[in-house]
C-alpha atoms as an extended CHARMM CRD file, in Angstrom:
* protein
*
       230  EXT
         1         1  MET       CA            -18.8940000000       15.5790000000       39.2280000000  PROA      1               0.0000000000
         2         2  THR       CA            -18.8710000000       13.8860000000       35.8080000000  PROA      2               0.0000000000
         3         3  SER       CA            -22.2360000000       14.0450000000       34.0070000000  PROA      3               0.0000000000
         4         4  PHE       CA            -23.5770000000       11.7070000000       31.3460000000  PROA      4               0.0000000000
         5         5  LEU       CA            -26.5520000000       11.8280000000       29.0020000000  PROA      5               0.0000000000
         6         6  ILE       CA            -27.8440000000        8.3880000000       27.9660000000  PROA      6               0.0000000000
         7         7  ILE       CA            -30.0550000000        8.5470000000       24.8590000000  PROA      7               0.0000000000
         8         8  ASP       CA            -31.8530000000        5.2630000000       24.2340000000  PROA      8               0.0000000000
         9         9  ASP       CA            -35.5590000000        4.4510000000       23.9620000000  PROA      9               0.0000000000
        10        10  HSD       CA            -35.1710000000        0.9980000000       25.5330000000  PROA      10              0.0000000000
        11        11  PRO       CA            -35.5100000000        1.2190000000       29.3420000000  PROA      11              0.0000000000
        12        12  LEU       CA            -33.5790000000       -1.9900000000       30.0140000000  PROA      12              0.0000000000
        13        13  PHE       CA            -30.5980000000       -0.8190000000       28.0380000000  PROA      13              0.0000000000
        14        14  ARG       CA            -30.7080000000        2.6440000000       29.5880000000  PROA      14              0.0000000000
        15        15  GLU       CA            -30.4820000000        0.8540000000       32.9110000000  PROA      15              0.0000000000
        16        16  ALA       CA            -27.6210000000       -1.3480000000       31.6840000000  PROA      16              0.0000000000
        17        17  LEU       CA            -25.7000000000        1.6860000000       30.4280000000  PROA      17              0.0000000000
        18        18  GLY       CA            -26.3440000000        3.5030000000       33.6750000000  PROA      18              0.0000000000
        19        19  ASN       CA            -24.9350000000        0.5500000000       35.6010000000  PROA      19              0.0000000000
        20        20  ALA       CA            -21.8270000000        0.5390000000       33.3950000000  PROA      20              0.0000000000
        21        21  VAL       CA            -21.3660000000        4.2790000000       33.9490000000  PROA      21              0.0000000000
        22        22  ARG       CA            -21.6600000000        3.8450000000       37.7300000000  PROA      22              0.0000000000
        23        23  LEU       CA            -19.1830000000        0.9750000000       37.6240000000  PROA      23              0.0000000000
        24        24  ALA       CA            -16.6920000000        3.3190000000       35.9640000000  PROA      24              0.0000000000
        25        25  LEU       CA            -17.6220000000        6.3950000000       38.0100000000  PROA      25              0.0000000000
        26        26  PRO       CA            -19.7650000000        5.6480000000       41.0740000000  PROA      26              0.0000000000
        27        27  GLU       CA            -20.4580000000        9.3310000000       41.7560000000  PROA      27              0.0000000000
        28        28  ALA       CA            -21.4820000000       10.1640000000       38.1770000000  PROA      28              0.0000000000
        29        29  ARG       CA            -24.5810000000       12.2210000000       37.5030000000  PROA      29              0.0000000000
        30        30  ILE       CA            -26.7560000000       10.5520000000       34.8420000000  PROA      30              0.0000000000
        31        31  PHE       CA            -29.4940000000       12.0530000000       32.6890000000  PROA      31              0.0000000000
        32        32  GLU       CA            -31.7090000000        9.8610000000       30.5020000000  PROA      32              0.0000000000
        33        33  ALA       CA            -33.5220000000       10.6480000000       27.2520000000  PROA      33              0.0000000000
        34        34  MET       CA            -35.7230000000        8.4710000000       25.0490000000  PROA      34              0.0000000000
        35        35  SER       CA            -35.3860000000       10.5980000000       21.9080000000  PROA      35              0.0000000000
        36        36  ILE       CA            -33.2890000000       13.3230000000       20.3220000000  PROA      36              0.0000000000
        37        37  GLU       CA            -35.9420000000       15.8940000000       21.2670000000  PROA      37              0.0000000000
        38        38  ASP       CA            -35.7190000000       14.7920000000       24.9110000000  PROA      38              0.0000000000
        39        39  ALA       CA            -31.9400000000       14.9860000000       24.7400000000  PROA      39              0.0000000000
        40        40  LEU       CA            -31.9850000000       18.5020000000       23.2650000000  PROA      40              0.0000000000
        41        41  HSD       CA            -34.3170000000       19.6880000000       26.0300000000  PROA      41              0.0000000000
        42        42  ILE       CA            -31.9480000000       18.2890000000       28.6740000000  PROA      42              0.0000000000
        43        43  LEU       CA            -28.9130000000       19.8270000000       26.9960000000  PROA      43              0.0000000000
        44        44  THR       CA            -30.6530000000       23.1880000000       26.8240000000  PROA      44              0.0000000000
        45        45  ALA       CA            -31.5160000000       23.0070000000       30.5200000000  PROA      45              0.0000000000
        46        46  GLU       CA            -27.9300000000       22.0330000000       31.3490000000  PROA      46              0.0000000000
        47        47  GLN       CA            -26.5560000000       24.5810000000       28.8400000000  PROA      47              0.0000000000
        48        48  GLY       CA            -24.6940000000       21.7890000000       27.0410000000  PROA      48              0.0000000000
        49        49  GLU       CA            -21.4800000000       22.4000000000       28.9520000000  PROA      49              0.0000000000
        50        50  GLY       CA            -22.8400000000       20.5230000000       31.9850000000  PROA      50              0.0000000000
        51        51  ILE       CA            -22.7120000000       17.1820000000       30.1720000000  PROA      51              0.0000000000
        52        52  ASP       CA            -19.3020000000       15.5270000000       29.8320000000  PROA      52              0.0000000000
        53        53  LEU       CA            -20.3410000000       12.6800000000       27.5240000000  PROA      53              0.0000000000
        54        54  ALA       CA            -23.4630000000       11.6280000000       25.6480000000  PROA      54              0.0000000000
        55        55  LEU       CA            -24.0510000000        7.9350000000       24.9430000000  PROA      55              0.0000000000
        56        56  LEU       CA            -26.2890000000        7.6860000000       21.8810000000  PROA      56              0.0000000000
        57        57  ASP       CA            -28.1960000000        4.7870000000       20.3370000000  PROA      57              0.0000000000
        58        58  LEU       CA            -28.6470000000        5.1180000000       16.5660000000  PROA      58              0.0000000000
        59        59  LEU       CA            -32.1980000000        3.7130000000       16.5610000000  PROA      59              0.0000000000
        60        60  LEU       CA            -34.5870000000        6.2160000000       18.1170000000  PROA      60              0.0000000000
        61        61  PRO       CA            -38.2270000000        7.1910000000       17.5030000000  PROA      61              0.0000000000
        62        62  ASP       CA            -37.2210000000       10.5380000000       15.9540000000  PROA      62              0.0000000000
        63        63  ALA       CA            -33.9490000000        9.5960000000       14.2730000000  PROA      63              0.0000000000
        64        64  THR       CA            -32.6380000000        7.1390000000       11.7120000000  PROA      64              0.0000000000
        65        65  GLY       CA            -29.0550000000        6.3700000000       10.8420000000  PROA      65              0.0000000000
        66        66  PHE       CA            -26.8260000000        9.2570000000       11.8760000000  PROA      66              0.0000000000
        67        67  SER       CA            -29.5040000000       11.9570000000       11.7010000000  PROA      67              0.0000000000
        68        68  GLY       CA            -29.8240000000       12.0980000000       15.4970000000  PROA      68              0.0000000000
        69        69  PHE       CA            -26.0660000000       12.3450000000       15.9190000000  PROA      69              0.0000000000
        70        70  LEU       CA            -25.9400000000       15.1780000000       13.4000000000  PROA      70              0.0000000000
        71        71  ARG       CA            -28.7260000000       17.0790000000       15.1680000000  PROA      71              0.0000000000
        72        72  LEU       CA            -26.8180000000       16.8520000000       18.4410000000  PROA      72              0.0000000000
        73        73  ARG       CA            -23.5940000000       18.0150000000       16.7820000000  PROA      73              0.0000000000
        74        74  GLU       CA            -25.3980000000       20.8880000000       15.0570000000  PROA      74              0.0000000000
        75        75  ALA       CA            -26.9110000000       22.1240000000       18.3270000000  PROA      75              0.0000000000
        76        76  HSD       CA            -23.9470000000       21.3470000000       20.6210000000  PROA      76              0.0000000000
        77        77  PRO       CA            -20.7630000000       20.9880000000       18.5360000000  PROA      77              0.0000000000
        78        78  ARG       CA            -18.4850000000       20.7400000000       21.5930000000  PROA      78              0.0000000000
        79        79  LEU       CA            -20.4130000000       17.8840000000       23.2180000000  PROA      79              0.0000000000
        80        80  PRO       CA            -18.5600000000       14.5330000000       23.0020000000  PROA      80              0.0000000000
        81        81  VAL       CA            -20.9540000000       11.8860000000       21.6950000000  PROA      81              0.0000000000
        82        82  ALA       CA            -20.1770000000        8.1620000000       21.6960000000  PROA      82              0.0000000000
        83        83  ILE       CA            -22.3670000000        5.7930000000       19.6880000000  PROA      83              0.0000000000
        84        84  VAL       CA            -23.6960000000        2.7590000000       21.5700000000  PROA      84              0.0000000000
        85        85  SER       CA            -25.2890000000        0.3690000000       19.0880000000  PROA      85              0.0000000000
        86        86  SER       CA            -26.1950000000       -3.2220000000       18.3370000000  PROA      86              0.0000000000
        87        87  GLU       CA            -24.9060000000       -2.5580000000       14.8010000000  PROA      87              0.0000000000
        88        88  GLU       CA            -21.2790000000       -3.6550000000       14.4630000000  PROA      88              0.0000000000
        89        89  ASP       CA            -20.7600000000       -3.4500000000       10.7050000000  PROA      89              0.0000000000
        90        90  GLN       CA            -17.3140000000       -2.0050000000       10.0000000000  PROA      90              0.0000000000
        91        91  ARG       CA            -18.7300000000        0.5090000000        7.5310000000  PROA      91              0.0000000000
        92        92  VAL       CA            -21.1260000000        1.8780000000       10.1530000000  PROA      92              0.0000000000
        93        93  VAL       CA            -18.3280000000        2.1350000000       12.7250000000  PROA      93              0.0000000000
        94        94  ARG       CA            -16.0820000000        3.8820000000       10.2000000000  PROA      94              0.0000000000
        95        95  GLU       CA            -18.8130000000        6.3340000000        9.2410000000  PROA      95              0.0000000000
        96        96  ALA       CA            -19.5050000000        7.1520000000       12.8980000000  PROA      96              0.0000000000
        97        97  LEU       CA            -15.8450000000        7.9350000000       13.5170000000  PROA      97              0.0000000000
        98        98  GLU       CA            -15.5370000000        9.9700000000       10.3280000000  PROA      98              0.0000000000
        99        99  LEU       CA            -18.4960000000       12.0690000000       11.4670000000  PROA      99              0.0000000000
       100       100  GLY       CA            -16.6590000000       12.8070000000       14.7010000000  PROA      100             0.0000000000
       101       101  ALA       CA            -18.0820000000       10.3060000000       17.1910000000  PROA      101             0.0000000000
       102       102  ALA       CA            -16.0250000000       10.0570000000       20.3760000000  PROA      102             0.0000000000
       103       103  GLY       CA            -16.2200000000        6.2800000000       20.1350000000  PROA      103             0.0000000000
       104       104  PHE       CA            -18.3340000000        3.3400000000       19.0220000000  PROA      104             0.0000000000
       105       105  LEU       CA            -19.3990000000        0.9400000000       21.7850000000  PROA      105             0.0000000000
       106       106  PRO       CA            -21.1620000000       -2.2980000000       20.7460000000  PROA      106             0.0000000000
       107       107  LYS       CA            -24.1540000000       -3.2460000000       22.8740000000  PROA      107             0.0000000000
       108       108  SER       CA            -22.7700000000       -6.7720000000       22.9650000000  PROA      108             0.0000000000
       109       109  LEU       CA            -20.0420000000       -5.6750000000       25.4080000000  PROA      109             0.0000000000
       110       110  SER       CA            -20.2790000000       -6.8160000000       29.0050000000  PROA      110             0.0000000000
       111       111  LYS       CA            -20.9710000000       -4.2540000000       31.7310000000  PROA      111             0.0000000000
       112       112  ARG       CA            -17.3030000000       -4.2350000000       32.7110000000  PROA      112             0.0000000000
       113       113  GLU       CA            -16.1810000000       -3.8260000000       29.0950000000  PROA      113             0.0000000000
       114       114  LEU       CA            -18.6500000000       -0.9620000000       28.6310000000  PROA      114             0.0000000000
       115       115  ALA       CA            -17.3320000000        0.6620000000       31.7950000000  PROA      115             0.0000000000
       116       116  GLN       CA            -13.7450000000        0.3700000000       30.5500000000  PROA      116             0.0000000000
       117       117  SER       CA            -14.6980000000        1.8010000000       27.1420000000  PROA      117             0.0000000000
       118       118  ILE       CA            -16.5290000000        4.7300000000       28.7550000000  PROA      118             0.0000000000
       119       119  GLU       CA            -13.5060000000        5.4560000000       30.9510000000  PROA      119             0.0000000000
       120       120  GLY       CA            -11.2980000000        5.3500000000       27.8730000000  PROA      120             0.0000000000
       121       121  VAL       CA            -13.4680000000        7.8600000000       25.9990000000  PROA      121             0.0000000000
       122       122  LEU       CA            -13.4530000000       10.2200000000       28.9790000000  PROA      122             0.0000000000
       123       123  ASN       CA             -9.6610000000        9.9710000000       29.0500000000  PROA      123             0.0000000000
       124       124  GLY       CA             -9.3990000000       10.9460000000       25.3980000000  PROA      124             0.0000000000
       125       125  SER       CA             -9.1920000000        7.5290000000       23.7190000000  PROA      125             0.0000000000
       126       126  VAL       CA            -11.4360000000        6.6380000000       20.7790000000  PROA      126             0.0000000000
       127       127  SER       CA            -13.0890000000        3.3690000000       21.7280000000  PROA      127             0.0000000000
       128       128  VAL       CA            -13.8950000000        1.0040000000       18.8300000000  PROA      128             0.0000000000
       129       129  PRO       CA            -14.8690000000       -2.6860000000       18.4870000000  PROA      129             0.0000000000
       130       130  LYS       CA            -11.9430000000       -5.0860000000       18.8470000000  PROA      130             0.0000000000
       131       131  ASP       CA            -12.0260000000       -6.2120000000       15.2060000000  PROA      131             0.0000000000
       132       132  PHE       CA            -12.2910000000       -2.7230000000       13.6950000000  PROA      132             0.0000000000
       133       133  VAL       CA             -9.8230000000       -1.8990000000       10.9000000000  PROA      133             0.0000000000
       134       134  ALA       CA             -9.3530000000        1.7850000000       10.0130000000  PROA      134             0.0000000000
       135       135  THR       CA             -9.1970000000        3.0180000000        6.4180000000  PROA      135             0.0000000000
       136       136  SER       CA             -5.7300000000        4.1480000000        5.3200000000  PROA      136             0.0000000000
       137       137  GLN       CA             -5.0190000000        7.8710000000        4.9400000000  PROA      137             0.0000000000
       138       138  ARG       CA             -4.0330000000        7.3980000000        1.2920000000  PROA      138             0.0000000000
       139       139  ARG       CA             -7.3250000000        5.7320000000        0.3980000000  PROA      139             0.0000000000
       140       140  ARG       CA             -9.2770000000        8.4950000000        2.1590000000  PROA      140             0.0000000000
       141       141  ALA       CA             -7.3940000000       11.1790000000        0.2150000000  PROA      141             0.0000000000
       142       142  GLU       CA             -8.0030000000        9.4220000000       -3.1110000000  PROA      142             0.0000000000
       143       143  ALA       CA            -11.7100000000        9.0430000000       -2.3610000000  PROA      143             0.0000000000
       144       144  SER       CA            -12.0090000000       12.7240000000       -1.4100000000  PROA      144             0.0000000000
       145       145  LYS       CA            -10.4090000000       13.8570000000       -4.6830000000  PROA      145             0.0000000000
       146       146  ALA       CA            -12.7420000000       11.6550000000       -6.7070000000  PROA      146             0.0000000000
       147       147  LEU       CA            -15.7430000000       13.0520000000       -4.8300000000  PROA      147             0.0000000000
       148       148  GLU       CA            -14.6860000000       16.6540000000       -5.4880000000  PROA      148             0.0000000000
       149       149  VAL       CA            -14.7590000000       15.9190000000       -9.2230000000  PROA      149             0.0000000000
       150       150  LYS       CA            -18.2520000000       14.4090000000       -8.9960000000  PROA      150             0.0000000000
       151       151  LEU       CA            -19.5530000000       17.4040000000       -7.0140000000  PROA      151             0.0000000000
       152       152  ARG       CA            -18.9860000000       19.5640000000      -10.0820000000  PROA      152             0.0000000000
       153       153  GLU       CA            -21.7790000000       17.6220000000      -11.7860000000  PROA      153             0.0000000000
       154       154  LEU       CA            -24.3990000000       18.9110000000       -9.3370000000  PROA      154             0.0000000000
       155       155  THR       CA            -26.7070000000       21.8220000000      -10.1260000000  PROA      155             0.0000000000
       156       156  PRO       CA            -26.8450000000       24.8610000000       -7.8020000000  PROA      156             0.0000000000
       157       157  GLN       CA            -30.1120000000       23.6670000000       -6.2670000000  PROA      157             0.0000000000
       158       158  GLN       CA            -28.7030000000       20.1910000000       -5.6960000000  PROA      158             0.0000000000
       159       159  LEU       CA            -25.7210000000       21.7460000000       -3.9160000000  PROA      159             0.0000000000
       160       160  ARG       CA            -28.0890000000       23.6820000000       -1.6510000000  PROA      160             0.0000000000
       161       161  VAL       CA            -30.0450000000       20.4990000000       -0.8800000000  PROA      161             0.0000000000
       162       162  LEU       CA            -26.8160000000       18.6360000000       -0.2110000000  PROA      162             0.0000000000
       163       163  ASP       CA            -25.5660000000       21.3390000000        2.1660000000  PROA      163             0.0000000000
       164       164  LEU       CA            -28.7390000000       21.0840000000        4.2680000000  PROA      164             0.0000000000
       165       165  LEU       CA            -28.6300000000       17.2890000000        4.0590000000  PROA      165             0.0000000000
       166       166  ARG       CA            -25.1400000000       17.1300000000        5.5650000000  PROA      166             0.0000000000
       167       167  ARG       CA            -26.2620000000       19.4260000000        8.3850000000  PROA      167             0.0000000000
       168       168  GLY       CA            -28.8290000000       16.8130000000        9.4300000000  PROA      168             0.0000000000
       169       169  TYR       CA            -31.9940000000       18.4340000000        8.0650000000  PROA      169             0.0000000000
       170       170  PRO       CA            -34.8580000000       16.0170000000        7.2700000000  PROA      170             0.0000000000
       171       171  ASN       CA            -36.5760000000       16.2700000000        3.8720000000  PROA      171             0.0000000000
       172       172  ARG       CA            -39.4830000000       18.3070000000        5.2320000000  PROA      172             0.0000000000
       173       173  GLN       CA            -37.1830000000       20.9600000000        6.7160000000  PROA      173             0.0000000000
       174       174  ILE       CA            -35.0210000000       21.0780000000        3.5730000000  PROA      174             0.0000000000
       175       175  GLY       CA            -38.2010000000       21.7930000000        1.6340000000  PROA      175             0.0000000000
       176       176  GLN       CA            -39.1500000000       24.5870000000        4.0250000000  PROA      176             0.0000000000
       177       177  GLU       CA            -35.6960000000       26.1700000000        3.8320000000  PROA      177             0.0000000000
       178       178  LEU       CA            -35.5800000000       26.0800000000        0.0190000000  PROA      178             0.0000000000
       179       179  GLN       CA            -39.3320000000       26.5150000000       -0.5760000000  PROA      179             0.0000000000
       180       180  LEU       CA            -39.6010000000       23.1550000000       -2.3200000000  PROA      180             0.0000000000
       181       181  ALA       CA            -42.1920000000       20.3950000000       -2.1330000000  PROA      181             0.0000000000
       182       182  GLU       CA            -41.0070000000       17.3670000000       -0.1610000000  PROA      182             0.0000000000
       183       183  SER       CA            -41.3930000000       15.2110000000       -3.2700000000  PROA      183             0.0000000000
       184       184  THR       CA            -39.0380000000       17.5770000000       -5.1070000000  PROA      184             0.0000000000
       185       185  VAL       CA            -36.4980000000       17.3020000000       -2.2860000000  PROA      185             0.0000000000
       186       186  LYS       CA            -36.6630000000       13.4980000000       -2.5350000000  PROA      186             0.0000000000
       187       187  ALA       CA            -36.1080000000       13.7070000000       -6.2900000000  PROA      187             0.0000000000
       188       188  HSD       CA            -33.0810000000       15.9470000000       -5.7730000000  PROA      188             0.0000000000
       189       189  ILE       CA            -31.5900000000       13.5680000000       -3.1960000000  PROA      189             0.0000000000
       190       190  THR       CA            -32.0940000000       10.5740000000       -5.5040000000  PROA      190             0.0000000000
       191       191  GLU       CA            -30.3090000000       12.4320000000       -8.3010000000  PROA      191             0.0000000000
       192       192  ILE       CA            -27.5280000000       13.6250000000       -5.9730000000  PROA      192             0.0000000000
       193       193  LEU       CA            -26.8360000000       10.0700000000       -4.8430000000  PROA      193             0.0000000000
       194       194  ARG       CA            -26.8100000000        8.8850000000       -8.4620000000  PROA      194             0.0000000000
       195       195  LYS       CA            -24.3380000000       11.5400000000       -9.5670000000  PROA      195             0.0000000000
       196       196  LEU       CA            -22.0410000000       10.9880000000       -6.5920000000  PROA      196             0.0000000000
       197       197  GLY       CA            -22.2040000000        7.2000000000       -6.8650000000  PROA      197             0.0000000000
       198       198  LEU       CA            -23.3740000000        6.8000000000       -3.2570000000  PROA      198             0.0000000000
       199       199  PHE       CA            -25.8890000000        4.2590000000       -1.9960000000  PROA      199             0.0000000000
       200       200  SER       CA            -27.5840000000        6.1440000000        0.8590000000  PROA      200             0.0000000000
       201       201  ARG       CA            -28.1140000000        9.5990000000        2.3500000000  PROA      201             0.0000000000
       202       202  ASN       CA            -26.0980000000        8.5390000000        5.4070000000  PROA      202             0.0000000000
       203       203  LYS       CA            -23.1480000000        7.7350000000        3.1680000000  PROA      203             0.0000000000
       204       204  ALA       CA            -23.5740000000       11.0800000000        1.4180000000  PROA      204             0.0000000000
       205       205  ILE       CA            -23.5020000000       12.9050000000        4.7680000000  PROA      205             0.0000000000
       206       206  ILE       CA            -20.3030000000       11.0960000000        5.7480000000  PROA      206             0.0000000000
       207       207  GLU       CA            -18.4840000000       11.6670000000        2.4680000000  PROA      207             0.0000000000
       208       208  ILE       CA            -19.5080000000       15.3170000000        2.0610000000  PROA      208             0.0000000000
       209       209  GLY       CA            -18.2310000000       16.0220000000        5.5560000000  PROA      209             0.0000000000
       210       210  LYS       CA            -14.6890000000       15.3620000000        4.2640000000  PROA      210             0.0000000000
       211       211  VAL       CA            -14.6640000000       18.0390000000        1.5500000000  PROA      211             0.0000000000
       212       212  ASP       CA            -15.7370000000       21.6180000000        0.9010000000  PROA      212             0.0000000000
       213       213  LEU       CA            -18.8650000000       22.0070000000       -1.2060000000  PROA      213             0.0000000000
       214       214  PRO       CA            -18.5880000000       24.1900000000       -4.3160000000  PROA      214             0.0000000000
       215       215  ASP       CA            -20.3510000000       27.5520000000       -4.1980000000  PROA      215             0.0000000000
       216       216  PRO       CA            -23.8020000000       27.0980000000       -5.8230000000  PROA      216             0.0000000000
       217       217  LYS       CA            -23.3310000000       30.5100000000       -7.5110000000  PROA      217             0.0000000000
       218       218  ALA       CA            -20.0890000000       29.4460000000       -9.2070000000  PROA      218             0.0000000000
       219       219  ARG       CA            -21.2600000000       28.4690000000      -12.6710000000  PROA      219             0.0000000000
       220       220  PRO       CA            -18.3160000000       26.1220000000      -13.5140000000  PROA      220             0.0000000000
       221       221  TYR       CA            -19.6740000000       23.8110000000      -10.8000000000  PROA      221             0.0000000000
       222       222  ALA       CA            -23.2860000000       24.0670000000      -11.8800000000  PROA      222             0.0000000000
       223       223  ARG       CA            -24.1540000000       22.0530000000      -14.9540000000  PROA      223             0.0000000000
       224       224  THR       CA            -27.8670000000       22.1370000000      -15.7210000000  PROA      224             0.0000000000
       225       225  ASP       CA            -29.4330000000       18.7910000000      -16.6380000000  PROA      225             0.0000000000
       226       226  ARG       CA            -32.3880000000       19.3230000000      -18.9550000000  PROA      226             0.0000000000
       227       227  GLY       CA            -35.4600000000       17.4500000000      -17.8890000000  PROA      227             0.0000000000
       228       228  ARG       CA            -34.2160000000       16.8590000000      -14.3290000000  PROA      228             0.0000000000
       229       229  PRO       CA            -35.1900000000       18.7320000000      -11.1450000000  PROA      229             0.0000000000
       230       230  GLN       CA            -33.2050000000       21.9730000000      -10.7410000000  PROA      230             0.0000000000
């Protein structure tokens, strides 16, 4: 029996997604969660392997942007997760796919279209909005090389912060791991984004996922900026 985990804090849309799942697979077993914490509890109880596909909304009480997706991937890396969102911006779709989402299903789809997209994901296809245009391989390679150069401008502590950031840690937990005040973590992230030329932490998570971070102990990668947080 195919099992699904629907993660959405809106009861009407959980119901709509459940109906789409049952249209695709009438005998499906469906679990529902209203938050990432709820979802992690269910996955623990089911040992992760019991769920064939998670359908995740990006806007949840305990998650913003892709932080919830990253927490799921960190805890259950083999779990296929498809994003189901009212956000249809091409950049958001591209970032979701680059992070490893099994698909991106707009909430604007009809029940039948959702059912078809869910079936496609289960069969190994990557479902995306009809008007989505993928970035070329050449442009991705050029962007990755440019980012690797910029990473050499980060201090060792900034590299440590960035490593935890890409693993989905919130500021508070980054501070606990590195024994830093949360305000210091925020200052580091602001400076990291400035040096890398990125506009948000979500974008940083996406881009850093494409390259290997330098070793914080390797001094050629660790320029110290006087007067800035180290």
